[in-house]
Amino acid sequence: MGHNIANPVSRKKFLRLCGSIAAGVAAASISGVLLRRALTAQPRYFWQIDPMKCTCCGRCATACVLPVSAVKCIHANKVCGYCDLCGGYYRTNAKDLNTAAENLRCPTGAIERKFVEDPYFEYAINESLCNGCGKCAKGCNSFGNGSLYLQVKRDLCKNCNECQIANVCPSGAIMQVAYDKAYMLKDA
Amino acid sequence: MKKKIFRNIAIVSAIFIVAFSAMLITNYFQVRGFDPLQAEVVETLKQINDENAGNVKLQEQIRQLDLLARRAYFVRLDHLRSGVYIMVAMLVVFVAALRFYFAEEKNIPGKQISPVDDWMEKTLARKYVAWIAGGLVAAALVFVFFTAPFLKSGTDALMGQPAGDVYAAAEQSAAGEGENVAPSAGEDTVENTADGLAESLAEAVGENPEGAQEAQNPAEEAASVSAPKVAHSCFRGNNSNAVSPARNVPVKWNPTTGENIAWASDIPRHGFNSPVITGNKVFITGADEQARELYCYDLTTGKLLWTLAASNIPGSPSKMPETTEDTGLAASTVATNGKQVCGIFASGDLICADMEGKRLWAKNLGVPQNHYGYASSLLTFGSLLIVQYDNSVAPKVMALDMATGDERWTKSRTDKITWSSPIIAYVNNQPQLVLMGSPSITAYNPSNGEQYWRVEGLSGEVASSPCSAAGVVFGASEYAALIAVNATTGQTLWTANDFLPEVSSPVATKDNVYLATSYGVLACYDAQTGELKRSHELNTEFYSSPIITEGKLYVFSNSGKMFIYSANQSFDLLSSFDTGQKTFATPAFTDGRIVVRTEKGIYCAKVES
Amino acid sequence: MLNAVKKSATLSTRILRIWATLPFLFHAGVAGAQRFPKPDFESGYKYPELYYAIPNESLWTAVDITLLAALMSVVAWAVIKRRTRAPVVVTSVISVAYFGFFRSGCVCSIGAIQNVAVALADSSYVIPPSALLFFILPIIFAILAGRVFCAGVCPLGALQELVNVKSYRLSKALTAALSIIPWIYLIFAVLFAVTRSGFIICRFDPFIGIFRLGGDIGMIVFGALLLVAAIFTGRPFCRLHCPYGALLSLFARVSVWKVKITPGCISCELCHNACPVDAIRAPYANKVKESRAQGVKRILLYLLLLPAMACAGALTLRVASNSLSRVNKDVRLYDMVAQNEATPQDVQLPELEAFYGQGGTVEELSRRAATVEADFRRYATAAGALMGMVVGFTLIGLSLKRTRKTYEINDAACVHCARCFSYCPQKK
């Protein structure tokens, strides 16, 4: 193939130029199309739990990529009934309304109970202990106002491109929400 | 000297890393797999404590164990966290030590490297590519072969069970491909490999379409291999809710000309009950003064597989109770859970058989006092058989074990005699057993018979059955009202009385309720408000109940005219055609087929082949 | 205070505040579940104010993008202009520390392929700007200066680069043949993305577990093994798995500025030997006694076979599409529901409980499942055809004979790690 040494070089160069142009045009058009759409509509980005769909199955506690789930229970005080016999705090057949282990629902003791005035008690979640198992939320949904519910804590969540919890969520409650709607709160 | 130090550091850190990672992995599984917070012992103890209060010793024990469990959980979590940090630090040390160890050794070849033979490499690479491609195809086919039988998706003609033939054929060709490639690999010319590949590819291409065509053959053969997935387990389908998950349902057939008719058959004895389907079997009953019988037909061929007579039952009356001509002795539809099938007759005789027609048990529930004839259909809920036994003496509802006939629970009712059938309504994840009576609609816990709620508002002779959708239960009786009940709270949402059914039962979607009246009106109400959205006056009569499947509402008029409407807001007529045979029973739906009981016999319509 | 986040809002987070004075609003659904009335407090009790932290995402996106572009520029300048390695190492450290450990490896360019694929297939999906830019910027840089992203900006490549100590060589024939794997992985990833069945690149990212110091144990072990392999051989993940690398190699072939062999090369072979990814080709004179006609015949044969291979691939995946569609949640749910409808169970799976609880109708679900299955059939057929073509083009590429007089750089494979420069005796 030695008879046209000069030619292949320029041909190669020409082909390469064509390739560059084609690649550039392809990249520009894809980015143009997508960018226009990205600028006109707001992307849904944060993973969050829709408390209306959540069935508190308990998978949030185990499916998250983090060692301790980014899903925590949060408490909507303004929905809470401040009950003495709290379905989220006490087990279903609790004998005495005290802090004894056999009466409590939370496996990690993350719910704090404080007397307000007769007959009301305030409940609060100690987030550092909560593992997002949703037992209290299930209890509160079944017997109370549903003021305890699960949310993805934005400061803990790594916001994976694909949420592992969403993959196993039985009710499709984990969805992506817009930037400015990072939480789906019951009292906001 | 220095080199030695770095080597030693590297070795030590490597040993440390291996040992430590083994520990970490064990710890990980302890934290994730065995959750101390779920410890069975503690849970069991808590349950024991629930049952007998005031055992101070037990409580003390629970508290101790609970504390231990919590401590274990958090300590392990803490260990895991710090362990990971140590691990990362050691990895950095290891890599750094290795770096320093090799620092002086650049990648300089010790001896002259033999010149690369580019072409040899390419030749070899081509061979590898052929192997990899063949391997991938084989892997894909093996994957399909192993997943397909367990999926049992009978929905897609190409991908359904009969496609097993395709996989087998394809696998053979894949195996052939391997054989073709393997021997040629030993030879040095690449052409052979390529030819082998080409051949086997051509083989695969040529063979697969054949297999695919086989798969697309009419459902006759398909169904003989496998049964459709969707059952129609009792009157008006699963849960008796009149909504069928069947796909690819026929839209046109004619028993007179045989168009789209898979088979037609006579039924030995008369009855107004409806067919039910499970697997490849169709069940139906018939009765007259002489005998009461349960029949099983083959869904594919229409052959009568077996007949089981309800005879020799203790307590069975020697003379049949009086019934009217339009009710008869076999008005109740049978129910099946896929393992057993049970049928009941106006004599109070209840029999249960397995799928092969072997009688498992039979009993007489007491001859029902009923001036038309007992007509409530049976219902299955898991392993339970629900019987609504609202006669004029002692109305009750009971649940029997389908396998043994043992009574699981029974509940007496205050309602007057009815001819309505029970349904299961799913409300907030929970099943509710809903019964209509006169004057109430009542919901029970199907597992133990506990009453959830009761709403009054019906009157007269209630023959129509309830239906439910999206947590709302609807019930109607003629001359009374159509009532919508919020099944969560038991509150009446609305009532309407523009058009009311007498025999036929309503059916509901999330948005609409549809019903068919005895004087030939099909009506559509808004499920939320009860507003009448649309009605069609058809100058006919409806006893058969409408069924919704694939977004279409199917209903037979008594004269045998089939009407198909869109089950949505607009409720438009999509199609109607006369079958020429009087039809009072409600047809049964499954994938690709509809089984219809007519006044005289039974036939099966199929999709166009 | 109810929540761990204190009132002090930092730059990186904004605080969502629940005002105690806000009027009491209910979702329609909550109202139904309201069993106990709101208490009337007599002791003057005030509702606690709640704070929930929200990361300032736009700020972080800006930092990410700026850093991405800056690091790629640095690498391009160092490798093309200065021909030196030190800045690449620094970049690698920064990238592993920032994109890897600090930002937990999300969002990354490799995973962004899937977001772009979904956005192209489904016009209702709005792609997050960060994902789009992470996808497109390295491509733009590749058109300009080759795979500078791979050099040390991609945290996965950078991690492998940093741990690499020795470059033991794998069989060239084997690596050449295995280079079809990234393409097949890419095609599968796009297939699952466009059918909305999951992002497999994210699920099977080997190093994400290491960056997050936790996660799926299987993937961490796989990642650790890859990393150990990376100590002794150059970038196993980049060469044998990375789908984005495959994509970038296309653009790198036609890049404007390229890494060049030092002018006045004395053919000492040191750079060829130093390259961890076999991107430097030695001079080669074709000594094989194979006639030109035979070579041409082979290429023609492969060209003729190309459609057959595409068909075979398409057919295989079409047959497999139904099995593949079980990855989709809706299809799986439909299977469960259909099974339950056929033989109802007393105790129900959480999936079924949720399905019936939300008032789902089997019919609607069946329609959804059927749509997904149809999508799978369509897309899997296309994917299979593409895979067949990948095999075909690889074979054709491996049939081309080329005589080289000097050392040449394979721009598609070169990851701009700049190791070769320090080996060159002609440099100073």
mmCIF file of C-alpha atoms in Angstrom, chain B residues 24-25 28-29 32 84-85 88 91 94-95 98-99 102 105-109 112-130 132-133 136-137 140-141 143-145 147-148 151 153 155-156 158-159 166-167 170 189-191 194-195 197-198 201 204-205 208-209 229-231 233 238-239 243-247 278 336-339 380-384 408 426-431 447 469-471 489 509-510 548-552 567 591, chain C residues 32 85 89 101 161-168 171-174 176-178 180-181 184 210 213-217 221 227 231-232 269-270 272-274 281-284 286-288 290 294 297-298 301-302 305 308-309 311-313 315-324 326 334-335 338-346 348 352-359 361-364 366-367 369-371 373 377 391 394-402 404 419 422-423:
data_model
loop_
_atom_site.group_PDB
_atom_site.id
_atom_site.type_symbol
_atom_site.label_atom_id
_atom_site.label_comp_id
_atom_site.label_asym_id
_atom_site.label_seq_id
_atom_site.Cartn_x
_atom_site.Cartn_y
_atom_site.Cartn_z
ATOM 1 C CA LEU B 24 -16.530 -6.033 59.429
ATOM 2 C CA ILE B 25 -18.553 -8.160 57.058
ATOM 3 C CA TYR B 28 -22.453 -6.000 59.080
ATOM 4 C CA PHE B 29 -24.556 -9.102 58.751
ATOM 5 C CA ARG B 32 -28.482 -5.866 59.232
ATOM 6 C CA VAL B 84 -15.038 1.471 58.412
ATOM 7 C CA TYR B 85 -12.885 4.499 59.207
ATOM 8 C CA VAL B 88 -10.099 3.156 55.016
ATOM 9 C CA LEU B 91 -6.086 0.902 52.948
ATOM 10 C CA PHE B 94 -1.242 -0.134 52.344
ATOM 11 C CA VAL B 95 -1.349 1.678 49.037
ATOM 12 C CA LEU B 98 3.275 -0.257 48.119
ATOM 13 C CA ARG B 99 3.916 2.969 46.260
ATOM 14 C CA PHE B 102 7.878 0.284 43.994
ATOM 15 C CA GLU B 105 11.036 0.576 39.950
ATOM 16 C CA LYS B 106 9.629 2.232 36.952
ATOM 17 C CA ASN B 107 7.950 0.121 34.361
ATOM 18 C CA ILE B 108 11.180 -0.435 32.524
ATOM 19 C CA PRO B 109 11.410 -3.776 30.827
ATOM 20 C CA GLN B 112 14.055 -6.821 25.164
ATOM 21 C CA ILE B 113 10.354 -7.287 24.589
ATOM 22 C CA SER B 114 9.614 -9.446 21.625
ATOM 23 C CA PRO B 115 7.976 -7.360 18.919
ATOM 24 C CA VAL B 116 4.237 -7.321 19.099
ATOM 25 C CA ASP B 117 2.424 -9.257 16.468
ATOM 26 C CA ASP B 118 -0.583 -7.069 15.979
ATOM 27 C CA TRP B 119 -2.264 -9.321 13.517
ATOM 28 C CA MET B 120 -1.975 -12.401 15.703
ATOM 29 C CA GLU B 121 -3.597 -10.512 18.538
ATOM 30 C CA LYS B 122 -6.420 -9.299 16.347
ATOM 31 C CA THR B 123 -7.003 -12.775 15.046
ATOM 32 C CA LEU B 124 -7.180 -14.103 18.574
ATOM 33 C CA ALA B 125 -9.399 -11.208 19.658
ATOM 34 C CA ARG B 126 -11.850 -11.965 16.842
ATOM 35 C CA LYS B 127 -12.149 -15.477 18.111
ATOM 36 C CA TYR B 128 -12.766 -14.249 21.655
ATOM 37 C CA VAL B 129 -15.424 -11.823 20.425
ATOM 38 C CA ALA B 130 -17.218 -14.673 18.682
ATOM 39 C CA ILE B 132 -18.336 -13.855 24.007
ATOM 40 C CA ALA B 133 -21.192 -13.111 21.607
ATOM 41 C CA LEU B 136 -24.144 -13.909 25.672
ATOM 42 C CA VAL B 137 -26.820 -15.313 23.389
ATOM 43 C CA ALA B 140 -29.852 -14.854 27.447
ATOM 44 C CA LEU B 141 -31.681 -17.950 26.284
ATOM 45 C CA PHE B 143 -32.094 -16.909 31.445
ATOM 46 C CA VAL B 144 -35.353 -16.889 29.526
ATOM 47 C CA PHE B 145 -35.677 -20.635 29.783
ATOM 48 C CA THR B 147 -37.409 -17.569 34.301
ATOM 49 C CA ALA B 148 -40.278 -18.195 31.910
ATOM 50 C CA LEU B 151 -43.649 -16.393 35.477
ATOM 51 C CA SER B 153 -47.751 -14.948 32.200
ATOM 52 C CA THR B 155 -51.047 -12.799 28.447
ATOM 53 C CA ASP B 156 -48.752 -12.528 25.507
ATOM 54 C CA LEU B 158 -45.437 -14.887 21.856
ATOM 55 C CA MET B 159 -44.269 -14.981 25.442
ATOM 56 C CA VAL B 166 -39.352 -21.617 21.340
ATOM 57 C CA TYR B 167 -36.945 -21.647 24.232
ATOM 58 C CA ALA B 170 -33.566 -21.755 20.704
ATOM 59 C CA THR B 189 -8.048 -19.755 10.111
ATOM 60 C CA VAL B 190 -10.633 -17.354 11.306
ATOM 61 C CA GLU B 191 -12.909 -17.893 8.363
ATOM 62 C CA ALA B 194 -16.891 -16.858 11.161
ATOM 63 C CA ASP B 195 -18.568 -19.434 8.959
ATOM 64 C CA LEU B 197 -20.966 -18.341 13.587
ATOM 65 C CA ALA B 198 -22.752 -17.407 10.404
ATOM 66 C CA LEU B 201 -26.735 -17.461 13.455
ATOM 67 C CA ALA B 204 -30.991 -19.352 15.134
ATOM 68 C CA VAL B 205 -32.648 -16.864 12.829
ATOM 69 C CA ASN B 208 -36.767 -18.957 16.066
ATOM 70 C CA PRO B 209 -39.502 -17.581 13.822
ATOM 71 C CA LYS B 229 -53.812 -17.140 34.941
ATOM 72 C CA VAL B 230 -56.979 -15.243 35.675
ATOM 73 C CA ALA B 231 -59.614 -17.088 37.635
ATOM 74 C CA SER B 233 -63.650 -17.903 41.394
ATOM 75 C CA ASN B 238 -63.150 -12.931 42.212
ATOM 76 C CA ASN B 239 -64.436 -11.401 45.449
ATOM 77 C CA VAL B 243 -64.579 -6.537 37.957
ATOM 78 C CA SER B 244 -62.391 -9.051 36.134
ATOM 79 C CA PRO B 245 -58.631 -8.701 35.584
ATOM 80 C CA ALA B 246 -58.908 -10.801 32.418
ATOM 81 C CA ARG B 247 -57.095 -9.504 29.372
ATOM 82 C CA THR B 278 -60.237 -21.803 37.825
ATOM 83 C CA THR B 336 -63.682 -22.350 44.231
ATOM 84 C CA ASN B 337 -60.300 -21.419 45.646
ATOM 85 C CA GLY B 338 -58.328 -23.342 43.057
ATOM 86 C CA LYS B 339 -58.043 -26.392 45.312
ATOM 87 C CA THR B 380 -64.398 -17.886 48.906
ATOM 88 C CA PHE B 381 -61.970 -15.929 51.014
ATOM 89 C CA GLY B 382 -58.604 -17.670 51.217
ATOM 90 C CA SER B 383 -59.390 -21.060 52.710
ATOM 91 C CA LEU B 384 -62.809 -19.937 53.956
ATOM 92 C CA ARG B 408 -64.928 -21.412 61.585
ATOM 93 C CA TYR B 426 -61.026 -4.195 50.134
ATOM 94 C CA VAL B 427 -61.065 -1.059 52.260
ATOM 95 C CA ASN B 428 -57.832 0.563 53.457
ATOM 96 C CA ASN B 429 -55.907 -2.659 52.830
ATOM 97 C CA GLN B 430 -58.399 -4.652 54.886
ATOM 98 C CA PRO B 431 -60.895 -7.126 53.471
ATOM 99 C CA SER B 447 -61.717 -13.790 59.373
ATOM 100 C CA ALA B 469 -64.634 0.336 44.583
ATOM 101 C CA ALA B 470 -62.026 2.581 46.200
ATOM 102 C CA GLY B 471 -63.294 2.068 49.735
ATOM 103 C CA THR B 489 -66.532 4.993 58.601
ATOM 104 C CA THR B 509 -65.290 1.704 39.288
ATOM 105 C CA LYS B 510 -63.459 4.421 41.199
ATOM 106 C CA ILE B 548 -66.280 -4.798 33.827
ATOM 107 C CA THR B 549 -63.060 -5.926 32.227
ATOM 108 C CA GLU B 550 -60.402 -4.050 30.261
ATOM 109 C CA GLY B 551 -62.374 -0.823 30.694
ATOM 110 C CA LYS B 552 -65.483 -2.289 29.059
ATOM 111 C CA ALA B 567 -66.886 1.758 31.483
ATOM 112 C CA ASP B 591 -57.843 -14.365 29.569
ATOM 113 C CA GLY C 32 -60.632 11.773 57.236
ATOM 114 C CA ARG C 85 1.580 14.332 35.248
ATOM 115 C CA VAL C 89 -2.505 13.471 40.358
ATOM 116 C CA PHE C 101 -16.192 11.124 49.501
ATOM 117 C CA GLU C 161 -5.485 5.904 39.245
ATOM 118 C CA LEU C 162 -4.423 6.775 42.796
ATOM 119 C CA VAL C 163 -4.238 3.195 44.056
ATOM 120 C CA ASN C 164 -2.446 1.934 40.945
ATOM 121 C CA VAL C 165 1.100 0.876 41.771
ATOM 122 C CA LYS C 166 2.133 -1.582 39.105
ATOM 123 C CA SER C 167 0.695 -2.089 35.651
ATOM 124 C CA TYR C 168 0.791 -5.763 34.967
ATOM 125 C CA SER C 171 -3.604 -10.140 27.206
ATOM 126 C CA LYS C 172 -4.216 -7.553 24.526
ATOM 127 C CA ALA C 173 -6.416 -9.907 22.580
ATOM 128 C CA LEU C 174 -8.572 -10.478 25.628
ATOM 129 C CA ALA C 176 -9.743 -5.992 22.904
ATOM 130 C CA ALA C 177 -12.482 -8.614 22.894
ATOM 131 C CA LEU C 178 -13.797 -7.624 26.329
ATOM 132 C CA ILE C 180 -17.624 -4.954 23.898
ATOM 133 C CA ILE C 181 -18.821 -5.360 27.505
ATOM 134 C CA ILE C 184 -23.519 -3.994 26.117
ATOM 135 C CA ILE C 210 -16.606 2.827 49.239
ATOM 136 C CA LEU C 213 -18.519 3.999 53.622
ATOM 137 C CA GLY C 214 -21.595 1.822 53.582
ATOM 138 C CA GLY C 215 -24.272 0.320 51.400
ATOM 139 C CA ASP C 216 -24.945 -2.976 49.750
ATOM 140 C CA ILE C 217 -22.331 -5.429 51.012
ATOM 141 C CA VAL C 221 -16.961 -6.417 48.121
ATOM 142 C CA LEU C 227 -9.764 -1.784 43.626
ATOM 143 C CA ILE C 231 -3.441 -1.751 42.310
ATOM 144 C CA PHE C 232 -1.770 -4.198 39.973
ATOM 145 C CA GLU C 269 9.346 1.568 23.583
ATOM 146 C CA LEU C 270 9.345 2.977 27.127
ATOM 147 C CA HIS C 272 4.370 1.895 25.197
ATOM 148 C CA ASN C 273 5.453 -0.133 28.154
ATOM 149 C CA ALA C 274 4.356 2.458 30.684
ATOM 150 C CA ARG C 281 0.588 1.210 19.595
ATOM 151 C CA ALA C 282 4.009 0.036 18.626
ATOM 152 C CA PRO C 283 5.242 0.270 15.041
ATOM 153 C CA TYR C 284 4.230 -2.764 13.140
ATOM 154 C CA ASN C 286 2.477 -6.746 8.572
ATOM 155 C CA LYS C 287 4.406 -9.941 8.130
ATOM 156 C CA VAL C 288 1.450 -12.255 7.946
ATOM 157 C CA GLU C 290 -2.306 -13.419 4.026
ATOM 158 C CA GLN C 294 -8.523 -12.800 1.654
ATOM 159 C CA LYS C 297 -13.161 -11.100 1.679
ATOM 160 C CA ARG C 298 -13.284 -11.373 5.434
ATOM 161 C CA LEU C 301 -18.232 -11.288 4.947
ATOM 162 C CA TYR C 302 -18.548 -9.461 8.241
ATOM 163 C CA LEU C 305 -23.137 -10.785 8.414
ATOM 164 C CA ALA C 308 -27.777 -11.146 10.444
ATOM 165 C CA MET C 309 -26.064 -10.462 13.751
ATOM 166 C CA CYS C 311 -31.352 -9.698 13.656
ATOM 167 C CA ALA C 312 -30.073 -12.479 15.891
ATOM 168 C CA GLY C 313 -29.477 -10.011 18.712
ATOM 169 C CA LEU C 315 -34.594 -11.765 18.213
ATOM 170 C CA THR C 316 -32.785 -13.006 21.298
ATOM 171 C CA LEU C 317 -33.670 -9.956 23.337
ATOM 172 C CA ARG C 318 -37.196 -9.927 22.010
ATOM 173 C CA VAL C 319 -37.619 -13.462 23.275
ATOM 174 C CA ALA C 320 -36.063 -12.371 26.558
ATOM 175 C CA SER C 321 -38.054 -9.138 26.802
ATOM 176 C CA ASN C 322 -40.899 -10.634 28.777
ATOM 177 C CA SER C 323 -38.512 -12.008 31.360
ATOM 178 C CA LEU C 324 -36.634 -8.718 31.432
ATOM 179 C CA ARG C 326 -40.209 -8.439 35.415
ATOM 180 C CA TYR C 334 -49.403 -7.016 38.430
ATOM 181 C CA ASP C 335 -48.046 -10.547 38.771
ATOM 182 C CA ALA C 338 -53.072 -11.488 39.462
ATOM 183 C CA GLN C 339 -51.875 -14.338 41.614
ATOM 184 C CA ASN C 340 -53.828 -13.008 44.547
ATOM 185 C CA GLU C 341 -56.933 -12.561 42.423
ATOM 186 C CA ALA C 342 -56.660 -16.160 41.298
ATOM 187 C CA THR C 343 -56.125 -17.550 44.788
ATOM 188 C CA PRO C 344 -56.820 -14.916 47.425
ATOM 189 C CA GLN C 345 -54.663 -15.152 50.534
ATOM 190 C CA ASP C 346 -55.665 -14.362 54.097
ATOM 191 C CA GLN C 348 -51.313 -10.207 52.252
ATOM 192 C CA LEU C 352 -50.933 -5.964 47.814
ATOM 193 C CA GLU C 353 -52.098 -4.220 50.956
ATOM 194 C CA ALA C 354 -50.882 -0.934 49.539
ATOM 195 C CA PHE C 355 -52.374 -1.650 46.142
ATOM 196 C CA TYR C 356 -55.847 -2.430 47.441
ATOM 197 C CA GLY C 357 -55.566 0.262 50.083
ATOM 198 C CA GLN C 358 -55.014 2.936 47.480
ATOM 199 C CA GLY C 359 -58.117 1.761 45.664
ATOM 200 C CA THR C 361 -58.081 -1.368 40.108
ATOM 201 C CA VAL C 362 -56.651 -4.500 38.606
ATOM 202 C CA GLU C 363 -57.760 -3.319 35.240
ATOM 203 C CA GLU C 364 -55.782 -0.113 35.369
ATOM 204 C CA SER C 366 -53.046 -4.551 34.010
ATOM 205 C CA ARG C 367 -53.129 -1.796 31.435
ATOM 206 C CA ALA C 369 -48.230 -3.555 33.035
ATOM 207 C CA ALA C 370 -49.213 -4.248 29.444
ATOM 208 C CA THR C 371 -47.795 -0.866 28.392
ATOM 209 C CA GLU C 373 -44.372 -5.059 28.534
ATOM 210 C CA ARG C 377 -40.685 -5.650 23.574
ATOM 211 C CA VAL C 391 -20.279 -7.289 17.917
ATOM 212 C CA THR C 394 -15.872 -4.894 16.744
ATOM 213 C CA LEU C 395 -15.158 -7.809 14.429
ATOM 214 C CA ILE C 396 -14.744 -5.464 11.470
ATOM 215 C CA GLY C 397 -12.427 -3.236 13.490
ATOM 216 C CA LEU C 398 -10.364 -6.288 14.391
ATOM 217 C CA SER C 399 -10.097 -7.262 10.707
ATOM 218 C CA LEU C 400 -8.458 -4.045 9.569
ATOM 219 C CA LYS C 401 -4.772 -4.356 8.808
ATOM 220 C CA ARG C 402 -2.660 -1.305 9.258
ATOM 221 C CA ARG C 404 2.572 1.649 11.426
ATOM 222 C CA ARG C 419 2.179 8.481 32.849
ATOM 223 C CA SER C 422 7.965 11.054 32.297
ATOM 224 C CA TYR C 423 9.271 7.920 30.597
#
